[in-house]
């Protein structure tokens, strides 16, 4: 039975600022994907809470969207309500920094450097938002957000506002209880991180150097979703894809990056099916050649055929 009853549709249509059949492709770093049945962009936590609480009460599916990185949205679009979380406030108090879930990690990296804080330089290599980073313990250059995290202000439909300390979030390699555990469906409102005092200019120089290096090894100017696969224990997905001779392989306008084997690039007009087919081909070939099952890191959501 579809959730699309008259009363549910009427409730969705009265949400302030809501739109129907809203294209999502341009709101993802891949530039791919069908529309959201219903879409709203919200900054105020109470508004986001009301929206997802209302969905829970009515059994309407919902999805929280940040910067749309690490995400592959199906060509058939997304069922129910998509809430784009755009609360971007931040406060620096001594060595503690509180950041809204909708703030970009790269922007926060510059803000904390301006405040002469060190230890967050790795965030200059993380394309998503603070909320998205908490959701999957994002990181770069061997450092992840959980290493600087003090606590997360969250909201769980049915249980209200919560404060999650790192153990409650059950972080693992590109995962947390929000992505794969008992906090699924929960909202990140803001995260508080703890950094060290230091020279902001040195932080900026280091970030510039790291970004230069990243631009030499990753196709950062292209439309992509970041790493497609998790690295298998003790190995690297990019190395395996290269060793299997798969760099430059394509499905439609989706291409395995010739620069880095763990990136798929949308050359313009690639469909979600192109990308999914390419992912499956790569997985099959790496399995056949090396007996290793690659696990996608990119989250695939929506209505697949
Ligand atoms: N390699 C190859 N061929 C390739 C790509 C890589 O042989 O085509 C080799 C490299 O030479 C290196 C090893 O594989 O020896 C690892 O590659 P790299 O240093 O590029 O890092 P990675 O393991 O592929 C990880 C994160 C990235 C992060 C970089 C830099 C994962 C899945 N990926 O990539 O994170 O930016 O380290 O720290 O953990 C992301 O998660 O979306 C992401 C981009």
Coordinates of C-alpha atoms and ligand atoms in Angstrom, one line a residue:
X1 CA 0.0 0.0 0.0
X2 CA 1.3 3.4 -1.0
X3 CA 1.7 6.1 1.7
X4 CA 0.1 8.5 -0.8
X5 CA -3.3 9.0 0.9
X6 CA -5.3 12.2 0.6
X7 CA -4.7 13.2 4.2
X8 CA -0.9 12.7 4.1
X9 CA -0.6 14.6 0.8
X10 CA -2.7 17.4 2.3
X11 CA -0.4 17.6 5.4
X12 CA 2.7 17.7 3.2
X13 CA 1.2 20.4 1.0
X14 CA 0.6 22.7 4.0
X15 CA 4.3 22.6 5.1
X16 CA 5.7 26.2 4.8
X17 CA 8.1 26.4 1.8
X18 CA 7.4 22.9 0.5
X19 CA 7.6 22.1 -3.2
X20 CA 6.5 19.0 -5.2
X21 CA 8.4 17.0 -7.7
X22 CA 11.5 19.1 -6.9
X23 CA 14.6 18.2 -8.9
X24 CA 17.5 17.0 -6.7
X25 CA 20.3 16.4 -9.2
X26 CA 21.7 19.9 -8.8
X27 CA 21.7 19.5 -5.0
X28 CA 24.1 16.6 -5.2
X29 CA 27.9 16.7 -5.9
X30 CA 27.3 14.0 -8.5
X31 CA 24.7 16.1 -10.3
X32 CA 22.6 13.0 -10.7
X33 CA 19.2 11.8 -9.6
X34 CA 15.4 12.2 -10.0
X35 CA 13.1 14.5 -8.0
X36 CA 11.8 14.4 -4.5
X37 CA 8.1 13.8 -4.2
X38 CA 8.1 16.7 -1.6
X39 CA 11.1 19.0 -0.8
X40 CA 11.7 21.6 1.8
X41 CA 14.8 23.5 2.8
X42 CA 15.0 24.4 6.5
X43 CA 17.5 26.2 8.7
X44 CA 15.6 26.4 12.0
X45 CA 15.9 23.2 14.1
X46 CA 12.3 23.5 15.4
X47 CA 11.0 23.5 11.8
X48 CA 13.1 20.5 10.8
X49 CA 12.0 18.7 14.0
X50 CA 8.3 19.4 13.3
X51 CA 8.6 18.2 9.7
X52 CA 10.2 14.9 10.5
X53 CA 8.1 14.3 13.6
X54 CA 5.0 14.9 11.4
X55 CA 6.4 12.3 8.9
X56 CA 6.9 9.8 11.6
X57 CA 3.4 10.3 13.1
X58 CA 1.9 9.8 9.6
X59 CA 4.2 7.0 8.4
X60 CA 5.5 9.2 5.6
X61 CA 9.1 8.3 4.4
X62 CA 11.6 11.1 4.8
X63 CA 15.3 11.7 4.0
X64 CA 17.6 14.3 5.5
X65 CA 19.9 15.9 2.9
X66 CA 23.0 17.9 3.5
X67 CA 25.5 18.9 0.8
X68 CA 24.5 15.8 -1.3
X69 CA 27.9 14.4 -1.3
X70 CA 28.6 10.6 -0.9
X71 CA 25.1 10.1 -2.2
X72 CA 23.6 8.5 -5.4
X73 CA 19.9 9.3 -5.8
X74 CA 18.0 7.0 -8.1
X75 CA 16.7 8.3 -11.4
X76 CA 13.2 7.5 -10.1
X77 CA 13.6 10.1 -7.4
X78 CA 12.9 9.9 -3.7
X79 CA 9.7 8.8 -2.0
X80 CA 8.1 11.1 0.6
X81 CA 9.7 14.2 2.0
X82 CA 13.3 15.4 1.5
X83 CA 14.4 17.9 4.0
X84 CA 17.6 19.9 3.1
X85 CA 19.2 20.9 6.4
X86 CA 20.8 24.3 6.1
X87 CA 21.4 25.5 9.6
X88 CA 24.8 27.1 9.3
X89 CA 25.4 28.9 12.5
X90 CA 28.6 28.6 14.5
X91 CA 30.0 29.8 17.8
X92 CA 33.7 29.7 18.9
X93 CA 34.2 29.7 22.7
X94 CA 37.8 29.2 23.6
X95 CA 38.9 25.9 22.2
X96 CA 35.4 24.6 21.7
X97 CA 33.4 25.2 18.5
X98 CA 29.7 24.6 18.0
X99 CA 28.6 24.2 14.4
X100 CA 25.2 23.8 12.8
X101 CA 24.6 20.6 10.9
X102 CA 24.3 22.5 7.6
X103 CA 27.7 24.2 7.7
X104 CA 30.2 22.8 5.2
X105 CA 33.2 21.1 6.8
X106 CA 35.5 23.0 4.5
X107 CA 34.0 26.3 5.6
X108 CA 34.3 25.3 9.3
X109 CA 38.0 24.4 8.6
X110 CA 38.6 28.0 7.6
X111 CA 36.5 29.5 10.4
X112 CA 38.5 27.6 13.1
X113 CA 41.8 28.6 11.4
X114 CA 40.8 32.2 11.6
X115 CA 40.2 31.7 15.3
X116 CA 43.7 30.3 15.7
X117 CA 42.7 26.8 16.4
X118 CA 44.5 23.7 15.2
X119 CA 43.5 20.1 14.7
X120 CA 40.7 20.5 12.2
X121 CA 42.9 20.9 9.0
X122 CA 41.8 17.5 7.8
X123 CA 38.3 18.9 7.2
X124 CA 39.5 20.9 4.2
X125 CA 39.4 17.5 2.4
X126 CA 35.9 16.6 3.4
X127 CA 33.3 17.9 0.8
X128 CA 30.1 17.5 2.9
X129 CA 28.4 19.2 5.8
X130 CA 29.0 18.9 9.6
X131 CA 25.8 16.8 9.9
X132 CA 26.8 14.5 7.0
X133 CA 30.3 14.1 8.6
X134 CA 28.8 13.0 11.9
X135 CA 26.3 10.7 10.1
X136 CA 29.2 8.6 8.6
X137 CA 32.3 9.7 10.6
X138 CA 33.8 11.5 7.6
X139 CA 37.5 12.2 7.4
X140 CA 40.5 12.7 5.3
X141 CA 44.2 12.0 5.6
X142 CA 43.7 9.4 8.2
X143 CA 41.7 11.7 10.6
X144 CA 38.0 11.5 11.3
X145 CA 35.5 13.9 12.9
X146 CA 35.0 11.5 15.9
X147 CA 38.5 12.3 17.0
X148 CA 37.6 16.0 17.8
X149 CA 33.9 15.5 18.7
X150 CA 32.7 16.4 22.1
X151 CA 29.0 16.0 21.6
X152 CA 26.1 16.2 19.2
X153 CA 22.8 17.9 19.7
X154 CA 20.2 15.8 18.0
X155 CA 16.6 15.0 17.6
X156 CA 14.9 11.7 17.3
X157 CA 11.3 11.6 16.1
X158 CA 9.3 10.0 18.9
X159 CA 11.9 10.8 21.6
X160 CA 12.6 14.5 21.1
X161 CA 15.8 16.4 21.6
X162 CA 18.8 14.4 22.7
X163 CA 22.5 14.9 23.4
X164 CA 24.7 12.2 21.9
X165 CA 28.2 11.7 23.3
X166 CA 30.6 9.9 20.9
X167 CA 30.0 6.4 22.4
X168 CA 26.3 6.7 21.7
X169 CA 27.0 7.4 18.1
X170 CA 28.9 4.0 17.7
X171 CA 31.3 5.3 15.1
X172 CA 33.1 3.0 12.8
X173 CA 34.8 3.3 9.4
X174 CA 32.4 5.7 7.5
X175 CA 29.5 4.7 9.7
X176 CA 27.6 5.6 12.9
X177 CA 24.4 4.6 14.7
X178 CA 22.7 7.4 12.6
X179 CA 23.6 5.7 9.3
X180 CA 23.5 2.0 10.3
X181 CA 22.3 1.6 13.9
X182 CA 19.7 2.5 16.5
X183 CA 19.7 6.2 15.7
X184 CA 18.6 5.8 12.1
X185 CA 16.2 8.6 11.1
X186 CA 17.7 10.9 13.8
X187 CA 18.6 14.5 13.0
X188 CA 21.9 16.2 13.7
X189 CA 21.2 19.7 14.8
X190 CA 24.7 20.8 15.8
X191 CA 28.0 19.3 16.7
X192 CA 30.5 20.6 19.3
X193 CA 34.2 19.9 18.6
X194 CA 37.3 20.5 20.8
X195 CA 40.5 21.8 19.2
X196 CA 43.9 23.1 20.3
X197 CA 45.2 26.7 20.3
X198 CA 47.8 27.4 17.7
X199 CA 48.8 29.5 14.8
X200 CA 46.0 30.0 12.3
X201 CA 48.4 31.0 9.5
X202 CA 50.2 27.7 9.8
X203 CA 46.9 25.9 9.7
X204 CA 46.0 27.7 6.5
X205 CA 49.4 26.9 4.9
X206 CA 48.9 23.2 5.8
X207 CA 45.4 23.2 4.3
X208 CA 46.6 24.8 1.1
X209 CA 49.4 22.2 0.8
X210 CA 46.9 19.3 1.5
X211 CA 44.4 20.7 -1.0
X212 CA 47.2 20.9 -3.7
X213 CA 48.1 17.3 -3.1
X214 CA 44.5 16.2 -3.2
X215 CA 44.0 17.9 -6.5
X216 CA 46.9 15.9 -7.9
X217 CA 45.5 12.6 -6.8
X218 CA 41.7 13.0 -6.9
X219 CA 39.5 14.5 -9.7
X220 CA 38.2 17.2 -7.3
X221 CA 37.1 19.6 -10.1
X222 CA 34.6 17.0 -11.5
X223 CA 31.1 15.9 -10.6
X224 CA 31.6 12.9 -8.3
X225 CA 30.5 11.5 -4.9
X226 CA 33.9 11.2 -3.3
X227 CA 35.2 7.7 -2.7
X228 CA 32.9 5.1 -4.2
X229 CA 34.1 2.1 -2.2
X230 CA 35.3 1.7 1.3
X231 CA 38.9 0.5 1.5
X232 CA 39.1 -3.2 2.3
X233 CA 41.1 -4.0 5.4
X234 CA 44.8 -3.6 4.7
X235 CA 44.3 -2.6 1.1
X236 CA 43.0 0.3 -1.0
X237 CA 40.0 0.2 -3.3
X238 CA 41.7 2.6 -5.7
X239 CA 44.7 0.4 -6.1
X240 CA 42.5 -2.7 -6.7
X241 CA 40.4 -0.9 -9.3
X242 CA 43.6 0.2 -11.1
X243 CA 45.2 -3.3 -10.8
X244 CA 42.1 -4.8 -12.4
X245 CA 42.6 -2.5 -15.4
X246 CA 39.3 -0.7 -14.8
X247 CA 40.4 2.9 -14.9
X248 CA 38.7 4.7 -17.8
X249 CA 35.9 2.1 -17.9
X250 CA 32.5 3.7 -18.7
X251 CA 28.8 3.2 -18.7
X252 CA 27.1 6.0 -20.6
X253 CA 28.5 9.2 -19.3
X254 CA 29.8 7.6 -16.0
X255 CA 33.5 7.1 -16.0
X256 CA 35.9 5.4 -13.6
X257 CA 38.4 8.3 -13.1
X258 CA 41.7 7.8 -14.9
X259 CA 43.2 9.8 -12.1
X260 CA 41.9 7.8 -9.1
X261 CA 40.4 4.3 -9.4
X262 CA 38.0 4.9 -6.4
X263 CA 36.2 7.8 -8.1
X264 CA 33.4 7.7 -10.6
X265 CA 33.0 10.9 -12.6
X266 CA 29.8 12.2 -14.1
X267 CA 31.0 13.6 -17.4
X268 CA 27.7 15.3 -18.0
X269 CA 24.3 13.7 -18.3
X270 CA 25.2 10.4 -16.6
X271 CA 22.2 8.6 -15.0
X272 CA 22.0 7.0 -11.6
X273 CA 21.6 3.7 -13.5
X274 CA 24.8 4.3 -15.4
X275 CA 26.7 4.8 -12.2
X276 CA 25.1 1.8 -10.5
X277 CA 25.8 -0.4 -13.4
X278 CA 29.4 0.8 -13.4
X279 CA 29.7 0.1 -9.7
X280 CA 28.4 -3.4 -10.2
X281 CA 30.8 -4.1 -13.1
X282 CA 33.8 -2.9 -11.0
X283 CA 32.7 -5.0 -8.0
X284 CA 32.3 -8.1 -10.2
X285 CA 35.7 -7.6 -11.9
X286 CA 37.6 -7.0 -8.7
X287 CA 36.0 -10.1 -7.2
X288 CA 36.8 -12.2 -10.2
X289 CA 40.4 -11.0 -10.3
X290 CA 41.3 -10.8 -6.6
X291 CA 38.5 -12.5 -4.7
X292 CA 37.8 -9.3 -2.8
X293 CA 34.3 -8.0 -2.3
X294 CA 34.4 -4.2 -2.5
X295 CA 31.7 -2.5 -0.4
X296 CA 30.2 0.7 -1.6
X297 CA 30.8 3.7 0.6
X298 CA 28.4 5.9 -1.4
X299 CA 24.9 5.7 -0.2
X300 CA 22.3 4.7 -2.8
X301 CA 18.9 6.0 -2.1
X302 CA 15.5 6.4 -3.8
X303 CA 13.3 4.4 -6.2
X304 CA 15.5 2.0 -8.3
X305 CA 13.9 0.1 -11.2
Ligands
LIG1 N1 46.1 4.1 -5.5 C1 46.4 3.5 -6.6 N2 45.6 3.7 -7.7 C2 44.6 4.6 -7.7 C3 44.3 5.3 -6.5 C4 45.1 5.0 -5.4 O1 47.3 2.6 -6.7 O2 44.0 4.8 -8.8 C5 46.9 3.8 -4.3 C6 47.7 5.1 -3.9 O3 48.9 5.1 -4.5 C7 47.9 4.8 -2.4 C8 46.6 4.1 -2.0 O4 46.1 3.5 -3.2 O5 49.0 4.0 -2.1 C9 45.6 4.9 -1.2 O6 45.1 6.0 -2.1 P1 44.8 7.4 -1.5 O7 46.0 7.9 -0.7 O8 44.4 8.2 -2.7 O9 43.7 7.3 -0.5 P2 42.4 6.4 -0.5 O10 42.6 5.3 0.4 O11 42.0 6.1 -1.9 C10 41.2 7.8 1.4 C11 39.8 8.2 1.6 C12 39.5 9.5 1.0 C13 40.5 10.6 1.4 C14 41.9 10.1 1.1 C15 43.0 11.0 1.5 C16 38.5 6.2 1.8 C17 37.6 5.2 1.1 N3 38.9 7.2 1.1 O12 41.3 7.5 0.0 O13 38.2 9.9 1.4 O14 40.3 11.8 0.7 O15 42.1 8.8 1.8 O16 43.2 11.0 2.9 O17 38.7 5.9 3.0 C18 35.9 9.9 0.8 O18 35.8 9.2 1.8 O19 35.0 10.2 0.1 C19 37.3 10.3 0.4 C20 37.5 10.9 -0.7

